[in-house]
Coordinates of C-alpha atoms in Angstrom, one line a residue:
M1 CA -53.6 -10.3 67.5
S2 CA -50.5 -10.5 65.4
L3 CA -50.1 -8.9 62.0
G4 CA -49.0 -11.1 59.1
T5 CA -47.2 -10.1 55.9
N6 CA -48.2 -10.8 52.4
S7 CA -45.0 -12.4 50.9
K8 CA -46.3 -12.3 47.3
A9 CA -47.1 -8.6 47.6
D10 CA -43.7 -7.9 49.1
A11 CA -42.0 -9.8 46.3
G12 CA -43.9 -8.0 43.7
S13 CA -43.1 -4.7 45.3
G14 CA -39.4 -5.7 45.4
W15 CA -39.3 -6.5 41.7
A16 CA -41.1 -3.3 40.8
E17 CA -38.5 -1.3 42.8
T18 CA -35.6 -3.1 41.2
A19 CA -37.1 -2.5 37.7
K20 CA -37.5 1.2 38.5
I21 CA -33.9 1.5 39.6
V22 CA -32.7 -0.3 36.4
V23 CA -34.8 2.0 34.2
Q24 CA -33.5 5.1 36.0
A25 CA -29.9 3.9 35.7
L26 CA -30.4 3.2 32.0
A27 CA -31.9 6.6 31.4
I28 CA -29.0 8.3 33.2
A29 CA -26.5 6.2 31.2
M30 CA -28.3 7.2 27.9
V31 CA -28.2 10.9 28.8
V32 CA -24.5 10.7 29.6
R33 CA -23.8 9.0 26.4
V34 CA -25.8 11.3 24.2
F35 CA -24.9 14.6 25.7
F36 CA -21.6 14.2 27.6
Y37 CA -19.3 11.2 27.1
Q38 CA -19.3 8.6 24.4
P39 CA -17.1 5.4 24.5
F40 CA -15.0 4.5 21.4
N41 CA -12.5 1.8 20.7
I42 CA -9.4 2.0 18.6
P43 CA -9.5 -0.4 15.6
S44 CA -6.3 0.6 13.8
G45 CA -2.7 1.6 14.5
S46 CA -2.8 5.0 12.9
M47 CA -2.4 6.8 16.3
K48 CA 0.4 4.6 17.7
S49 CA 2.0 5.0 20.1
T50 CA -0.4 7.5 21.7
L51 CA -3.3 5.1 21.2
L52 CA -3.1 1.3 20.6
I53 CA -5.4 -1.1 18.9
G54 CA -7.7 -2.4 21.6
D55 CA -7.8 0.8 23.6
Y56 CA -11.2 1.9 24.8
L57 CA -11.7 5.6 25.6
F58 CA -14.2 8.2 26.5
V59 CA -14.7 11.1 24.2
S60 CA -16.1 14.4 25.6
K61 CA -18.9 15.8 23.5
L62 CA -19.0 19.0 25.5
S63 CA -15.6 20.0 24.2
Y64 CA -16.8 21.2 20.8
G65 CA -20.5 21.6 21.3
Y66 CA -23.1 19.6 19.3
S67 CA -23.7 18.9 15.7
R68 CA -26.1 16.3 14.2
F69 CA -23.2 13.8 14.4
S70 CA -23.2 14.1 18.2
F71 CA -26.4 12.1 18.4
P72 CA -27.3 8.5 17.5
F73 CA -28.2 8.0 13.9
S74 CA -27.1 11.6 13.1
P75 CA -30.6 13.0 12.7
D76 CA -30.6 15.8 10.1
I77 CA -32.5 18.2 12.4
F78 CA -30.1 21.2 12.3
S79 CA -26.9 22.3 10.6
G80 CA -23.7 23.6 12.1
R81 CA -23.1 23.4 15.8
V82 CA -24.7 24.6 19.0
F83 CA -22.7 25.6 22.1
A84 CA -19.7 25.5 19.7
S85 CA -16.1 25.7 21.0
E86 CA -13.4 25.3 18.4
P87 CA -10.9 22.5 18.4
K88 CA -7.4 23.4 19.6
R89 CA -4.2 22.5 17.8
G90 CA -2.9 19.3 19.4
D91 CA -6.3 17.9 20.4
V92 CA -6.9 14.2 19.7
A93 CA -10.4 14.2 18.2
V94 CA -13.1 11.9 16.9
F95 CA -14.9 13.0 13.7
R96 CA -17.0 11.7 10.9
L97 CA -15.1 11.0 7.7
P98 CA -16.1 13.6 5.1
Q99 CA -16.2 11.1 2.3
D100 CA -18.4 8.6 4.2
E101 CA -20.2 10.2 7.2
S102 CA -21.1 6.8 8.6
I103 CA -17.5 6.2 9.6
D104 CA -15.7 7.5 12.7
Y105 CA -12.1 8.5 12.6
I106 CA -9.7 9.6 15.3
K107 CA -6.7 11.8 14.6
R108 CA -4.8 14.8 16.0
V109 CA -5.7 18.3 15.1
V110 CA -2.6 19.8 13.4
G111 CA -3.9 22.6 11.2
L112 CA -6.5 25.3 12.0
P113 CA -8.6 27.3 9.6
G114 CA -6.3 29.5 7.5
D115 CA -3.1 27.5 8.3
E116 CA -0.6 26.3 5.7
I117 CA 0.6 22.8 6.4
Q118 CA 3.4 20.9 4.7
M119 CA 5.6 17.9 5.3
K120 CA 9.2 18.2 4.3
S121 CA 11.6 15.3 4.8
G122 CA 9.4 13.9 7.5
V123 CA 9.2 17.2 9.4
L124 CA 5.9 19.0 9.9
Y125 CA 5.8 22.7 8.9
I126 CA 3.0 25.0 10.1
N127 CA 2.8 28.3 8.3
G128 CA 6.3 27.9 7.0
T129 CA 7.9 27.1 10.4
A130 CA 9.3 23.7 11.2
V131 CA 7.7 22.0 14.2
P132 CA 10.6 20.8 16.5
K133 CA 11.1 17.1 16.3
V134 CA 13.4 15.4 18.8
Y135 CA 14.4 11.7 18.8
K136 CA 13.3 9.9 22.0
D137 CA 13.7 6.1 21.6
E138 CA 12.5 3.0 19.7
F139 CA 9.0 1.7 19.7
K140 CA 8.8 -2.1 19.2
N141 CA 5.6 -3.7 18.1
I142 CA 4.3 -7.0 16.8
E143 CA 2.1 -6.5 13.8
C144 CA -0.1 -9.2 12.2
D145 CA -2.7 -9.5 9.6
R146 CA -6.3 -9.8 10.7
Y147 CA -6.2 -13.6 11.0
F148 CA -2.7 -13.7 12.7
R149 CA -1.3 -15.8 9.9
H150 CA 1.6 -13.5 9.3
C151 CA 3.2 -11.6 12.1
R152 CA 6.4 -9.6 12.2
D153 CA 8.4 -7.5 14.7
V154 CA 8.4 -3.9 13.7
V155 CA 10.7 -1.2 15.1
Y156 CA 9.8 2.4 14.8
K157 CA 11.8 5.5 15.7
R158 CA 9.8 7.6 18.2
Y159 CA 10.1 11.4 18.2
E160 CA 8.7 14.1 20.3
E161 CA 7.0 17.0 18.5
T162 CA 6.3 20.4 20.1
L163 CA 3.6 22.5 18.6
P164 CA 3.7 26.3 18.5
E165 CA 1.4 26.4 21.5
G166 CA 3.9 24.3 23.5
I167 CA 1.9 21.1 23.3
K168 CA 4.1 18.0 23.2
Y169 CA 3.3 14.5 22.0
T170 CA 5.1 11.6 20.3
V171 CA 5.0 10.4 16.7
L172 CA 6.4 7.3 15.0
D173 CA 8.5 7.1 11.9
L174 CA 8.9 3.8 10.2
E175 CA 11.0 4.8 7.2
Q176 CA 12.7 7.8 5.9
G177 CA 11.4 9.1 2.5
G178 CA 8.0 7.5 3.0
E179 CA 5.0 8.3 0.9
F180 CA 3.8 11.1 3.2
D181 CA 7.2 12.5 4.3
D182 CA 7.1 15.1 1.5
T183 CA 3.9 16.9 0.5
D184 CA 2.6 20.0 -1.3
V185 CA 1.5 22.9 0.9
F186 CA -2.1 22.5 2.2
K187 CA -4.0 25.7 2.8
V188 CA -6.7 24.9 5.3
P189 CA -10.1 26.4 4.3
A190 CA -12.3 28.4 6.7
G191 CA -14.4 26.2 8.9
H192 CA -12.1 23.2 8.4
Y193 CA -9.3 21.4 10.1
F194 CA -6.2 19.4 9.1
M195 CA -5.9 16.1 10.9
M196 CA -2.9 13.7 11.1
G197 CA -2.2 10.4 12.7
D198 CA 0.7 10.1 15.1
N199 CA 1.9 6.9 13.2
R200 CA 3.0 9.1 10.4
D201 CA 3.9 6.5 7.8
N202 CA 0.7 4.4 8.5
S203 CA -2.1 6.9 8.7
S204 CA -4.9 7.7 6.3
D205 CA -5.4 11.4 7.1
S206 CA -5.7 14.9 5.7
R207 CA -2.5 14.4 3.7
A208 CA -4.3 12.0 1.4
T209 CA -7.7 10.4 1.4
V210 CA -9.4 12.2 4.4
G211 CA -8.8 15.8 3.2
Y212 CA -9.9 18.8 5.2
V213 CA -12.4 18.0 8.0
P214 CA -15.4 20.4 8.5
F215 CA -16.1 21.6 12.0
E216 CA -19.5 20.2 11.8
N217 CA -18.1 16.6 11.5
F218 CA -16.4 16.7 14.9
I219 CA -17.9 14.5 17.5
G220 CA -15.6 15.2 20.5
R221 CA -12.2 15.2 22.1
A222 CA -10.6 12.0 23.3
E223 CA -10.1 12.3 27.1
I224 CA -9.2 9.1 28.9
I225 CA -8.5 5.4 28.3
F226 CA -10.8 3.3 30.5
F227 CA -9.9 -0.2 29.2
S228 CA -7.2 -1.7 27.0
A229 CA -6.6 -5.3 25.7
A230 CA -3.9 -6.6 23.3
V231 CA -6.3 -7.8 20.6
D232 CA -3.8 -7.2 17.8
E233 CA -1.1 -9.6 19.0
P234 CA -0.9 -13.3 18.1
E235 CA -1.3 -14.4 21.7
A236 CA -4.6 -12.5 22.0
M237 CA -6.8 -15.2 20.5
R238 CA -9.1 -14.4 23.3
W239 CA -12.3 -16.0 21.9
L240 CA -10.5 -19.4 21.8
S241 CA -8.9 -19.4 25.2
P242 CA -10.8 -17.5 27.9
W243 CA -8.3 -18.4 30.6
T244 CA -5.8 -16.1 28.9
W245 CA -8.1 -13.1 28.9
P246 CA -6.6 -11.5 32.1
F247 CA -3.1 -11.7 30.6
D248 CA -4.3 -9.9 27.5
I249 CA -5.4 -6.8 29.4
R250 CA -3.0 -3.9 29.4
W251 CA -3.5 -2.8 33.0
S252 CA -1.0 -0.1 32.8
R253 CA -3.1 1.8 30.2
F254 CA -6.2 2.1 32.4
F255 CA -7.2 5.7 33.2
N256 CA -4.3 7.2 31.1
L257 CA -5.2 10.7 29.9
V258 CA -5.0 11.1 26.1
R259 CA -2.3 13.6 25.2

C-alpha cells in the first residue's frame, strides 16, 4: 500500500513557513533599526565633500546611548539619556534641530561643553588656539536648483583641518570673507555641543540658526555610506529615464567610512 501526499496541506504549510520567516526577518530588522543602526540620507550640501547629496548612510545609535529621539515618533517617556556616552570632537553626528525637533540635521562636532569657539578669517579657533588648516586641492561640483533649471560649475578650495585630538578631515571654502568666516566667541554651555558643517560657507549650523545642541537631541554617529546616487546633478533625472539609473550610482562611495 503506497502512501499519498496532501498537496493542498503541503502548500498551506509552505506558505505558513514563508510567512513566519518574513515576520521574523521584519522583527529583526525593526529591532536593529530602533536600537542599533538607523539609515539616513543626505538631502543638502552642507557636509560636502565629506558627505554628498544622495549619500545613504547608517547611523550608530549605540554610540551616544538613547534619548527619546532615538525611537520612532520620539515618545516622551523619559528625559535625558540612558547608557549615555558623550560625543567626541570630530564626530559626524545626526541630531534633532533644537528649534524644530521634528527635523534631523547632520554636522560635525566641533565644540564640547565649556569650549570657546570662534571663526577668524576663515580659521577655526578652539579655546583661543587656531586649528591647523592646510590647503589640499580644488573640489569641483555642479550645483543646480531643485528643478535643474539653473546649473553652474562651482569650484571650492579644499583644506585639511586637524583638531587638537589629532583627528583630520577636509572642509570647503567657497569665498574669503564669507558671512561665517568671522564670528564672535561662542561659549558652549554645559550639556551642549557646537556643530559645524564641512562646507563652511554653505552650512546652517551652530554659528547661526542652529545654536548650541543639547546632548539629549543627539540620535547617533554617522558610520558608513551604504549607497550613493548623483541625484543633485542635471543628468540625474532618474524618474524620467530609468535606463540611466546605473550610471547615476556613485559606486566608489559604497561602504566608505564617514570620517
